[in-house]
GROMACS .gro file of C-alpha atoms in nm:
model
  356
    1UNK     CA    1  14.444  12.024   6.953
    2UNK     CA    2  14.411  12.395   6.875
    3UNK     CA    3  14.161  12.665   6.966
    4UNK     CA    4  13.864  12.715   6.729
    5UNK     CA    5  13.862  12.994   6.473
    6UNK     CA    6  13.589  13.165   6.675
    7UNK     CA    7  13.476  13.127   7.037
    8UNK     CA    8  13.176  12.903   7.100
    9UNK     CA    9  13.072  13.127   7.391
   10UNK     CA   10  13.134  13.488   7.489
   11UNK     CA   11  13.133  13.589   7.855
   12UNK     CA   12  13.066  13.959   7.916
   13UNK     CA   13  13.130  14.119   8.254
   14UNK     CA   14  12.958  14.457   8.227
   15UNK     CA   15  12.991  14.609   8.575
   16UNK     CA   16  12.809  14.823   8.662
   17UNK     CA   17  13.037  15.081   8.825
   18UNK     CA   18  13.142  15.058   9.190
   19UNK     CA   19  13.060  14.690   9.231
   20UNK     CA   20  13.411  14.552   9.274
   21UNK     CA   21  13.509  14.565   8.906
   22UNK     CA   22  13.867  14.678   8.975
   23UNK     CA   23  13.917  14.391   9.221
   24UNK     CA   24  13.778  14.136   8.976
   25UNK     CA   25  13.972  14.277   8.681
   26UNK     CA   26  14.297  14.270   8.879
   27UNK     CA   27  14.224  13.909   8.973
   28UNK     CA   28  14.155  13.825   8.608
   29UNK     CA   29  14.483  13.985   8.499
   30UNK     CA   30  14.659  13.772   8.761
   31UNK     CA   31  14.487  13.453   8.642
   32UNK     CA   32  14.519  13.445   8.262
   33UNK     CA   33  14.696  13.106   8.258
   34UNK     CA   34  14.455  12.961   8.514
   35UNK     CA   35  14.156  13.077   8.309
   36UNK     CA   36  14.308  12.930   7.993
   37UNK     CA   37  14.345  12.594   8.167
   38UNK     CA   38  13.965  12.595   8.196
   39UNK     CA   39  13.915  12.689   7.831
   40UNK     CA   40  13.864  13.064   7.885
   41UNK     CA   41  14.064  13.329   7.699
   42UNK     CA   42  14.113  13.667   7.866
   43UNK     CA   43  14.317  13.864   7.609
   44UNK     CA   44  14.520  14.149   7.754
   45UNK     CA   45  14.824  14.342   7.636
   46UNK     CA   46  15.143  14.224   7.807
   47UNK     CA   47  15.241  14.569   7.937
   48UNK     CA   48  14.894  14.626   8.084
   49UNK     CA   49  14.904  14.285   8.246
   50UNK     CA   50  15.237  14.355   8.413
   51UNK     CA   51  15.124  14.698   8.530
   52UNK     CA   52  14.819  14.546   8.698
   53UNK     CA   53  15.023  14.266   8.850
   54UNK     CA   54  15.250  14.530   9.002
   55UNK     CA   55  14.950  14.678   9.186
   56UNK     CA   56  14.807  14.916   8.926
   57UNK     CA   57  14.432  14.959   8.873
   58UNK     CA   58  14.275  14.772   8.581
   59UNK     CA   59  13.975  14.880   8.376
   60UNK     CA   60  13.936  14.538   8.218
   61UNK     CA   61  14.037  14.414   7.874
   62UNK     CA   62  13.773  14.534   7.628
   63UNK     CA   63  13.549  14.839   7.631
   64UNK     CA   64  13.234  14.881   7.420
   65UNK     CA   65  13.407  15.010   7.104
   66UNK     CA   66  13.285  14.791   6.812
   67UNK     CA   67  13.600  14.858   6.609
   68UNK     CA   68  13.821  14.708   6.880
   69UNK     CA   69  13.592  14.406   6.901
   70UNK     CA   70  13.617  14.346   6.526
   71UNK     CA   71  13.995  14.382   6.541
   72UNK     CA   72  14.013  14.125   6.821
   73UNK     CA   73  13.788  13.872   6.648
   74UNK     CA   74  13.976  13.908   6.319
   75UNK     CA   75  14.306  13.837   6.493
   76UNK     CA   76  14.413  13.607   6.774
   77UNK     CA   77  14.113  13.633   7.005
   78UNK     CA   78  14.277  13.384   7.242
   79UNK     CA   79  14.535  13.641   7.353
   80UNK     CA   80  14.817  13.402   7.270
   81UNK     CA   81  14.687  13.118   7.486
   82UNK     CA   82  14.923  12.819   7.480
   83UNK     CA   83  14.645  12.568   7.554
   84UNK     CA   84  14.317  12.516   7.367
   85UNK     CA   85  14.043  12.765   7.463
   86UNK     CA   86  13.690  12.796   7.328
   87UNK     CA   87  13.536  13.070   7.542
   88UNK     CA   88  13.613  13.442   7.532
   89UNK     CA   89  13.590  13.660   7.844
   90UNK     CA   90  13.557  14.038   7.805
   91UNK     CA   91  13.533  14.278   8.098
   92UNK     CA   92  13.461  14.649   8.127
   93UNK     CA   93  13.214  14.832   8.348
   94UNK     CA   94  13.169  15.090   8.071
   95UNK     CA   95  12.961  14.828   7.885
   96UNK     CA   96  12.672  14.900   8.120
   97UNK     CA   97  12.627  15.258   8.000
   98UNK     CA   98  12.778  15.244   7.651
   99UNK     CA   99  12.723  14.897   7.506
  100UNK     CA  100  12.380  14.978   7.365
  101UNK     CA  101  12.441  15.328   7.222
  102UNK     CA  102  12.771  15.220   7.064
  103UNK     CA  103  12.616  14.914   6.898
  104UNK     CA  104  12.859  14.672   7.062
  105UNK     CA  105  12.613  14.385   7.108
  106UNK     CA  106  12.478  14.424   6.756
  107UNK     CA  107  12.830  14.402   6.616
  108UNK     CA  108  12.912  14.102   6.836
  109UNK     CA  109  12.605  13.908   6.728
  110UNK     CA  110  12.662  13.986   6.360
  111UNK     CA  111  13.027  13.878   6.378
  112UNK     CA  112  12.941  13.561   6.574
  113UNK     CA  113  12.587  13.463   6.467
  114UNK     CA  114  12.431  13.200   6.688
  115UNK     CA  115  12.709  13.216   6.946
  116UNK     CA  116  12.597  13.192   7.308
  117UNK     CA  117  12.650  13.518   7.497
  118UNK     CA  118  12.642  13.523   7.875
  119UNK     CA  119  12.633  13.850   8.070
  120UNK     CA  120  12.732  13.907   8.433
  121UNK     CA  121  12.582  14.223   8.583
  122UNK     CA  122  12.659  14.331   8.939
  123UNK     CA  123  12.429  14.578   9.111
  124UNK     CA  124  12.453  14.740   9.455
  125UNK     CA  125  12.212  14.869   9.719
  126UNK     CA  126  12.128  15.230   9.622
  127UNK     CA  127  12.247  15.426   9.926
  128UNK     CA  128  12.583  15.252   9.953
  129UNK     CA  129  12.621  15.274   9.577
  130UNK     CA  130  12.545  15.647   9.576
  131UNK     CA  131  12.817  15.704   9.836
  132UNK     CA  132  13.072  15.512   9.631
  133UNK     CA  133  12.968  15.678   9.305
  134UNK     CA  134  12.997  16.021   9.463
  135UNK     CA  135  13.347  15.937   9.580
  136UNK     CA  136  13.444  15.817   9.232
  137UNK     CA  137  13.290  16.120   9.064
  138UNK     CA  138  13.497  16.350   9.283
  139UNK     CA  139  13.807  16.132   9.264
  140UNK     CA  140  13.830  16.100   8.887
  141UNK     CA  141  13.533  16.272   8.728
  142UNK     CA  142  13.598  16.632   8.830
  143UNK     CA  143  13.270  16.657   9.024
  144UNK     CA  144  13.275  16.956   9.260
  145UNK     CA  145  12.925  16.944   9.408
  146UNK     CA  146  12.828  16.821   9.752
  147UNK     CA  147  12.681  16.482   9.838
  148UNK     CA  148  12.326  16.614   9.882
  149UNK     CA  149  12.324  16.742   9.524
  150UNK     CA  150  12.462  16.412   9.402
  151UNK     CA  151  12.188  16.216   9.579
  152UNK     CA  152  11.922  16.420   9.403
  153UNK     CA  153  12.059  16.318   9.062
  154UNK     CA  154  12.117  15.946   9.132
  155UNK     CA  155  11.913  15.717   8.902
  156UNK     CA  156  12.113  15.393   8.869
  157UNK     CA  157  11.828  15.148   8.954
  158UNK     CA  158  11.629  15.297   8.667
  159UNK     CA  159  11.926  15.242   8.436
  160UNK     CA  160  11.949  14.881   8.557
  161UNK     CA  161  11.583  14.828   8.470
  162UNK     CA  162  11.631  14.966   8.118
  163UNK     CA  163  11.949  14.762   8.065
  164UNK     CA  164  11.786  14.435   8.171
  165UNK     CA  165  11.479  14.504   7.957
  166UNK     CA  166  11.700  14.563   7.653
  167UNK     CA  167  11.905  14.246   7.710
  168UNK     CA  168  11.582  14.051   7.751
  169UNK     CA  169  11.486  14.137   7.393
  170UNK     CA  170  11.804  13.982   7.245
  171UNK     CA  171  11.844  13.625   7.122
  172UNK     CA  172  12.104  13.386   7.267
  173UNK     CA  173  12.181  13.616   7.559
  174UNK     CA  174  12.170  13.484   7.915
  175UNK     CA  175  12.200  13.729   8.205
  176UNK     CA  176  12.309  13.667   8.564
  177UNK     CA  177  12.259  13.944   8.823
  178UNK     CA  178  12.434  13.950   9.158
  179UNK     CA  179  12.407  14.220   9.425
  180UNK     CA  180  12.754  14.330   9.534
  181UNK     CA  181  12.610  14.432   9.870
  182UNK     CA  182  12.528  14.064   9.938
  183UNK     CA  183  12.853  13.918   9.805
  184UNK     CA  184  13.123  14.174   9.883
  185UNK     CA  185  13.336  13.923  10.077
  186UNK     CA  186  13.280  13.640   9.827
  187UNK     CA  187  13.293  13.836   9.503
  188UNK     CA  188  13.552  13.616   9.332
  189UNK     CA  189  13.350  13.305   9.412
  190UNK     CA  190  13.037  13.451   9.250
  191UNK     CA  191  13.240  13.526   8.938
  192UNK     CA  192  13.393  13.178   8.932
  193UNK     CA  193  13.047  13.027   8.974
  194UNK     CA  194  12.920  13.228   8.679
  195UNK     CA  195  13.210  13.109   8.462
  196UNK     CA  196  13.165  12.750   8.578
  197UNK     CA  197  13.517  12.705   8.713
  198UNK     CA  198  13.633  12.580   9.056
  199UNK     CA  199  13.640  12.808   9.359
  200UNK     CA  200  13.989  12.946   9.417
  201UNK     CA  201  14.086  12.956   9.049
  202UNK     CA  202  14.120  13.335   9.046
  203UNK     CA  203  14.435  13.482   9.201
  204UNK     CA  204  14.343  13.787   9.412
  205UNK     CA  205  14.541  14.112   9.368
  206UNK     CA  206  14.843  14.168   9.591
  207UNK     CA  207  14.690  14.472   9.762
  208UNK     CA  208  14.396  14.413   9.997
  209UNK     CA  209  14.193  14.703   9.861
  210UNK     CA  210  14.182  14.800   9.495
  211UNK     CA  211  14.067  15.147   9.384
  212UNK     CA  212  13.976  15.261   9.735
  213UNK     CA  213  13.743  15.547   9.814
  214UNK     CA  214  13.862  15.861   9.993
  215UNK     CA  215  13.852  16.029  10.330
  216UNK     CA  216  13.646  16.345  10.369
  217UNK     CA  217  13.966  16.550  10.382
  218UNK     CA  218  14.082  16.398  10.053
  219UNK     CA  219  13.740  16.464   9.899
  220UNK     CA  220  13.751  16.829  10.008
  221UNK     CA  221  14.100  16.875   9.866
  222UNK     CA  222  14.018  16.714   9.532
  223UNK     CA  223  13.697  16.916   9.499
  224UNK     CA  224  13.893  17.237   9.561
  225UNK     CA  225  14.160  17.148   9.303
  226UNK     CA  226  13.899  17.041   9.047
  227UNK     CA  227  13.710  17.366   9.101
  228UNK     CA  228  14.026  17.571   9.055
  229UNK     CA  229  14.215  17.378   8.786
  230UNK     CA  230  13.988  17.108   8.644
  231UNK     CA  231  13.945  16.732   8.654
  232UNK     CA  232  14.301  16.653   8.542
  233UNK     CA  233  14.428  16.746   8.890
  234UNK     CA  234  14.316  16.397   8.998
  235UNK     CA  235  14.640  16.271   8.843
  236UNK     CA  236  14.842  16.436   9.120
  237UNK     CA  237  14.586  16.448   9.404
  238UNK     CA  238  14.345  16.157   9.437
  239UNK     CA  239  14.523  15.906   9.212
  240UNK     CA  240  14.853  15.902   9.405
  241UNK     CA  241  14.673  15.910   9.740
  242UNK     CA  242  14.462  15.606   9.655
  243UNK     CA  243  14.736  15.411   9.477
  244UNK     CA  244  15.020  15.472   9.724
  245UNK     CA  245  14.804  15.451  10.038
  246UNK     CA  246  14.550  15.178   9.951
  247UNK     CA  247  14.480  15.082  10.313
  248UNK     CA  248  14.358  15.423  10.432
  249UNK     CA  249  14.001  15.383  10.554
  250UNK     CA  250  13.749  15.582  10.352
  251UNK     CA  251  13.477  15.795  10.513
  252UNK     CA  252  13.114  15.866  10.435
  253UNK     CA  253  13.041  16.222  10.326
  254UNK     CA  254  12.814  16.437  10.538
  255UNK     CA  255  12.447  16.430  10.440
  256UNK     CA  256  12.157  16.654  10.548
  257UNK     CA  257  11.861  16.457  10.689
  258UNK     CA  258  11.623  16.608  10.435
  259UNK     CA  259  11.846  16.494  10.147
  260UNK     CA  260  11.848  16.138  10.280
  261UNK     CA  261  11.472  16.143  10.323
  262UNK     CA  262  11.420  16.264   9.965
  263UNK     CA  263  11.658  16.002   9.832
  264UNK     CA  264  11.502  15.706  10.013
  265UNK     CA  265  11.150  15.807   9.914
  266UNK     CA  266  11.251  15.856   9.550
  267UNK     CA  267  11.438  15.523   9.535
  268UNK     CA  268  11.146  15.333   9.683
  269UNK     CA  269  10.915  15.480   9.422
  270UNK     CA  270  11.163  15.409   9.141
  271UNK     CA  271  11.210  15.044   9.241
  272UNK     CA  272  10.834  14.988   9.259
  273UNK     CA  273  10.759  15.179   8.939
  274UNK     CA  274  11.020  14.989   8.737
  275UNK     CA  275  10.913  14.652   8.878
  276UNK     CA  276  11.269  14.569   8.979
  277UNK     CA  277  11.161  14.329   9.252
  278UNK     CA  278  11.014  14.107   8.980
  279UNK     CA  279  11.315  14.126   8.751
  280UNK     CA  280  11.593  14.063   9.003
  281UNK     CA  281  11.673  13.712   9.134
  282UNK     CA  282  11.560  13.616   9.481
  283UNK     CA  283  11.823  13.718   9.733
  284UNK     CA  284  11.966  13.987   9.503
  285UNK     CA  285  11.694  14.251   9.550
  286UNK     CA  286  11.773  14.610   9.637
  287UNK     CA  287  11.764  14.697  10.006
  288UNK     CA  288  11.679  15.044  10.134
  289UNK     CA  289  11.740  15.132  10.500
  290UNK     CA  290  11.479  15.314  10.705
  291UNK     CA  291  11.533  15.688  10.748
  292UNK     CA  292  11.644  15.626  11.107
  293UNK     CA  293  11.899  15.367  10.994
  294UNK     CA  294  12.028  15.599  10.724
  295UNK     CA  295  12.060  15.894  10.961
  296UNK     CA  296  12.273  15.680  11.192
  297UNK     CA  297  12.523  15.625  10.909
  298UNK     CA  298  12.586  15.990  10.821
  299UNK     CA  299  12.687  16.303  11.004
  300UNK     CA  300  12.513  16.634  10.932
  301UNK     CA  301  12.715  16.886  10.728
  302UNK     CA  302  12.945  17.114  10.928
  303UNK     CA  303  12.932  17.478  10.807
  304UNK     CA  304  13.303  17.518  10.890
  305UNK     CA  305  13.464  17.172  10.869
  306UNK     CA  306  13.824  17.111  10.977
  307UNK     CA  307  14.009  16.853  10.768
  308UNK     CA  308  14.311  16.651  10.875
  309UNK     CA  309  14.581  16.468  10.682
  310UNK     CA  310  14.829  16.214  10.813
  311UNK     CA  311  15.203  16.260  10.758
  312UNK     CA  312  15.193  15.980  10.501
  313UNK     CA  313  14.916  16.155  10.308
  314UNK     CA  314  15.108  16.483  10.315
  315UNK     CA  315  15.425  16.318  10.188
  316UNK     CA  316  15.238  16.158   9.897
  317UNK     CA  317  15.071  16.489   9.811
  318UNK     CA  318  15.391  16.691   9.831
  319UNK     CA  319  15.578  16.442   9.613
  320UNK     CA  320  15.303  16.431   9.349
  321UNK     CA  321  15.241  16.807   9.339
  322UNK     CA  322  15.615  16.879   9.334
  323UNK     CA  323  15.659  16.647   9.037
  324UNK     CA  324  15.376  16.823   8.855
  325UNK     CA  325  15.541  17.161   8.923
  326UNK     CA  326  15.878  17.031   8.798
  327UNK     CA  327  15.722  16.900   8.479
  328UNK     CA  328  15.526  17.221   8.428
  329UNK     CA  329  15.845  17.428   8.437
  330UNK     CA  330  15.967  17.219   8.143
  331UNK     CA  331  15.643  17.265   7.953
  332UNK     CA  332  15.497  16.929   8.056
  333UNK     CA  333  15.276  16.792   8.332
  334UNK     CA  334  14.916  16.676   8.325
  335UNK     CA  335  14.767  17.026   8.336
  336UNK     CA  336  14.980  17.144   8.043
  337UNK     CA  337  14.892  16.832   7.846
  338UNK     CA  338  14.522  16.874   7.918
  339UNK     CA  339  14.539  17.240   7.814
  340UNK     CA  340  14.708  17.141   7.487
  341UNK     CA  341  14.450  16.869   7.427
  342UNK     CA  342  14.163  17.109   7.494
  343UNK     CA  343  14.317  17.370   7.265
  344UNK     CA  344  14.359  17.109   6.993
  345UNK     CA  345  13.997  17.004   7.018
  346UNK     CA  346  13.889  17.368   7.007
  347UNK     CA  347  14.100  17.430   6.697
  348UNK     CA  348  13.947  17.127   6.524
  349UNK     CA  349  13.596  17.246   6.604
  350UNK     CA  350  13.677  17.592   6.468
  351UNK     CA  351  13.822  17.448   6.148
  352UNK     CA  352  13.520  17.223   6.095
  353UNK     CA  353  13.285  17.518   6.136
  354UNK     CA  354  13.469  17.707   5.863
  355UNK     CA  355  13.424  17.428   5.611
  356UNK     CA  356  13.138  17.475   5.363
   0.00000   0.00000   0.00000
């Protein structure tokens, strides 16, 4: 018995961001044979699979680029499975923001007309999610602002509403929503339940915490480097800290009381205005703390904060920065490469402008 020429069902894990995606994707990379034994293909390049199994962070196996999807479906969509499979699992949290504008779902449905598509969307309570998103934006996005400014721009529940409304207009698409805040300790089980496979099938990653958030000292350092030298400094500041010291406990950023009050009021209005209580399953609704509860979770900003690093953190930083300096002296390093890339993009733009 062999696998069919095309999958009978496509399973899409779409995030959104900061809802345990890295943990789940590491578990999936560790469980490719186990998934195949239940008829599910999770195609992944061998080198990426080994990197993740060694403790590296995974971003899933398929982003929202339609060209990559077509390439996969034209080739061996089973990922080289040695047992018959008839379901295809694709995972990337970038689907949440980019699937619709890139035309991914349209391409998928045209390539596989009539095929059942099932979507797993994880959400998270707004305040906790804002904290985690702020951390990630500083850690890898080059964000240099403070947490209060970030809170004022946070709109994820509104994006969830628009995403669910769009999916609801599509044929043969079934959506499951789970709130990460309710299932943080049983995340793998919720994913297994969605796929219809036994509890315990997924093999958890070797490290207890995948893609951890940062301490306030680490946040301050990364913000300073990003402000001075750009987002690429994450490669030798936050990335090595989080990958080599995964068990360091993260900290909540300071937050002014007035910023928290604005945020909670705005979120309450957004949830009501978008009708999210009606569109989310019972037990998965958003929860907002009272202002008093929120104030108890955050310290007020210190006008002259003092930051501390452990010896282990200092050793990781010194090693990573020293390596960047060594590479830079030879014309390499992440900053040199980013400068070359930026210059190349600039040159291309200039050349295009000169064309008639």
